[in-house]
Amino acid sequence: MPSLFPTQPSIWRLTHILVETTKFRYLTVGGVIIGLRLASTLFEGVGFAMLLPIMEYMVAGQDLNSLQSGSEFWRRLVEMADGLGVTINLAVLLGISFVSILLRQLFQYLQTLYEIKQSRELDRRVQVAGFSEALATRLGYLDNLRSGDFVNDIVHEAGTANATIFLIFTSIGVLLQLVMYVGIVVAISLPLTLLLLFVAGLQTVLLRGLMSRSRRVSEEITRSNQNLASFLIERIRSVRLVRLSGTEAEEVANMDAKVRDLNEGIINVQMIRARIPVIVEPLGVLSMFTLMVVGSDVLGVRIEPLLMFAAATLRSLPLMQQLMTNYQGLLSITGSIKATVKRMHALAEEKEPLGGIREFTSIKNAINFENVSFDYGAGASLPALDGVTLKIPAGYITALVGPSGSGKSTLIDLLPWLREPNVGRITFDGICSTEFSLKSLRSKIAFVPQSPQVFNESAAQHIRYGNAFATEEDIREAASLASAADFIDELPDGYDTLLGEDGVRLSGGQRQRLDLARALARKGDILILDEPASGLDADAEEKFRAALMRIRQETGMTVILIAHGFSTV
Ligand SMILES: Nc1ncnc2c1ncn2[C@@H]1O[C@H](COP(=O)(O)OP(=O)(O)O)[C@@H](O)[C@H]1O
Ligand SMILES: [Mg+2]
């Protein structure tokens, strides 16, 4: 399928796609965040701007009359205070400033709280959507997927990527704050402000090289993270192979190399971040001193406004710094956004079909494969199935026998549409399988794969898996029919015994019979058994054969049995 994914997407385009796929109400959320920020900025501004009248009031020896005669501002202030029935004194002036700063902190607190909640909400959406999409993705895509890459993208990269949206909102807020200070500075002296803006522009240019490096390193970090997760999952799952091959030391060295790789990237990005204040801060202070000298000696600005100018510049410096750090942060998670967006995009594109609208109930006559071919595609030299035509009669046990690699497992994967044929079709009582809804078809097919997959749950939970309504009695009946009842009874906690990841606490044969019990509890119409006897010894095989005979007699299911030799048959 052609991918519409852009090859060199910008950070803005990626963020846009991310937001679109999550259907996150980012406009509302952004509005609230920026609104709260605006409120705190406003109060900060009032609290800060009050410093000038306070200074003037103190310098004028607390004489309101002289202040009013000299300035429009003071006349207005006294008028307003009179209207409210308040007389202005130092305590009132300080009080206004103090309350403003208090309110500013309150709004900032609310903003932080809201941001944390919304950011978790966005993470939840992306992660749940990723998992749900993966469950609906074609097997062909999942076959070629390293589980570590997937886990890393959904758990780690997605969380990091989501932070971009909030970084953008926060940056808009910081920008507002900066604009406010610039406003204050403009009110003091326009020429000084222009000079200040020129210095700020100079800083941005100085930081540009560092910024583009952040973006590059970020993609390396994402790759290292994926590598590390995949490596860990694969090695821990195959710890037997490692131990029996005596490759522990090599694997530890491999792990070490992978973590070093990751560290290099992370340290790089952090170093870039650490350099930002080193450039912004001294340059800012230096220019402030210069501007103060220029302000007083050349422009003749009075001392109080000049002090205000210095204070405003000092307050703006951390904001400048934060803005730069945010931008660098944004660039340094490019890799994460790209990985997340790419993953969501691929999952959406590789969706499994839903099938037709017809309800599948049972088969009375036969299943027919008509000239069916299947090709695994990329890398496979020969098709796994080439023009297969065969008939599976209803109500019988049909055995498919062939050497390993001959395509038996592939063939039966086509029945419940785990894979789709490239050519030909499969019919149930003459009706093409694509006409049935995928859900109804699968609900009637009980499938025991070649290597049964067992979660770390109890024996009873496994038998009930996919069949939530099975009663205690159904479970015991299915276990008995699958010749699994005896060994389950002997487990330490019987049916409540936890089976361990991948059912490690069971032998191969036991796992197969337990899984057969699960398949039987579904009470389907068609039972597929993929090499059920392959891992069994003579005794277990005998038990399995007896179970099969009973199943045939008691259930009347259509059974398809795969074997690589004739002994089971
Ligand atoms: N997921 C896969 N991706 C690519 N090729 C596969 C995959 N699974 C099986 N094959 C190939 O398809 C052929 C048939 O495999 P399979 O149906 O498992 O055979 P059998 O079950 O008869 O042993 C083999 O050549 C195998 O290498
Ligand atoms: Mg097979």
Coordinates of C-alpha atoms and ligand atoms in Angstrom, one line a residue, residues 403-410 412 450 530-531 562, ligand 2:
P403 CA 6.7 -31.8 5.5
S404 CA 7.7 -28.8 7.6
G405 CA 7.6 -25.6 5.6
S406 CA 5.1 -26.9 3.0
G407 CA 2.5 -24.3 3.9
K408 CA 0.1 -26.1 6.2
S409 CA 0.0 -23.4 8.9
T410 CA -0.3 -20.7 6.2
I412 CA -5.3 -22.8 7.9
Q450 CA 1.2 -24.9 16.7
D530 CA -2.1 -27.2 14.1
E531 CA 0.3 -30.2 14.7
I562 CA -2.5 -30.7 10.7
Ligands
MG2 MG 3.3 -25.1 10.7

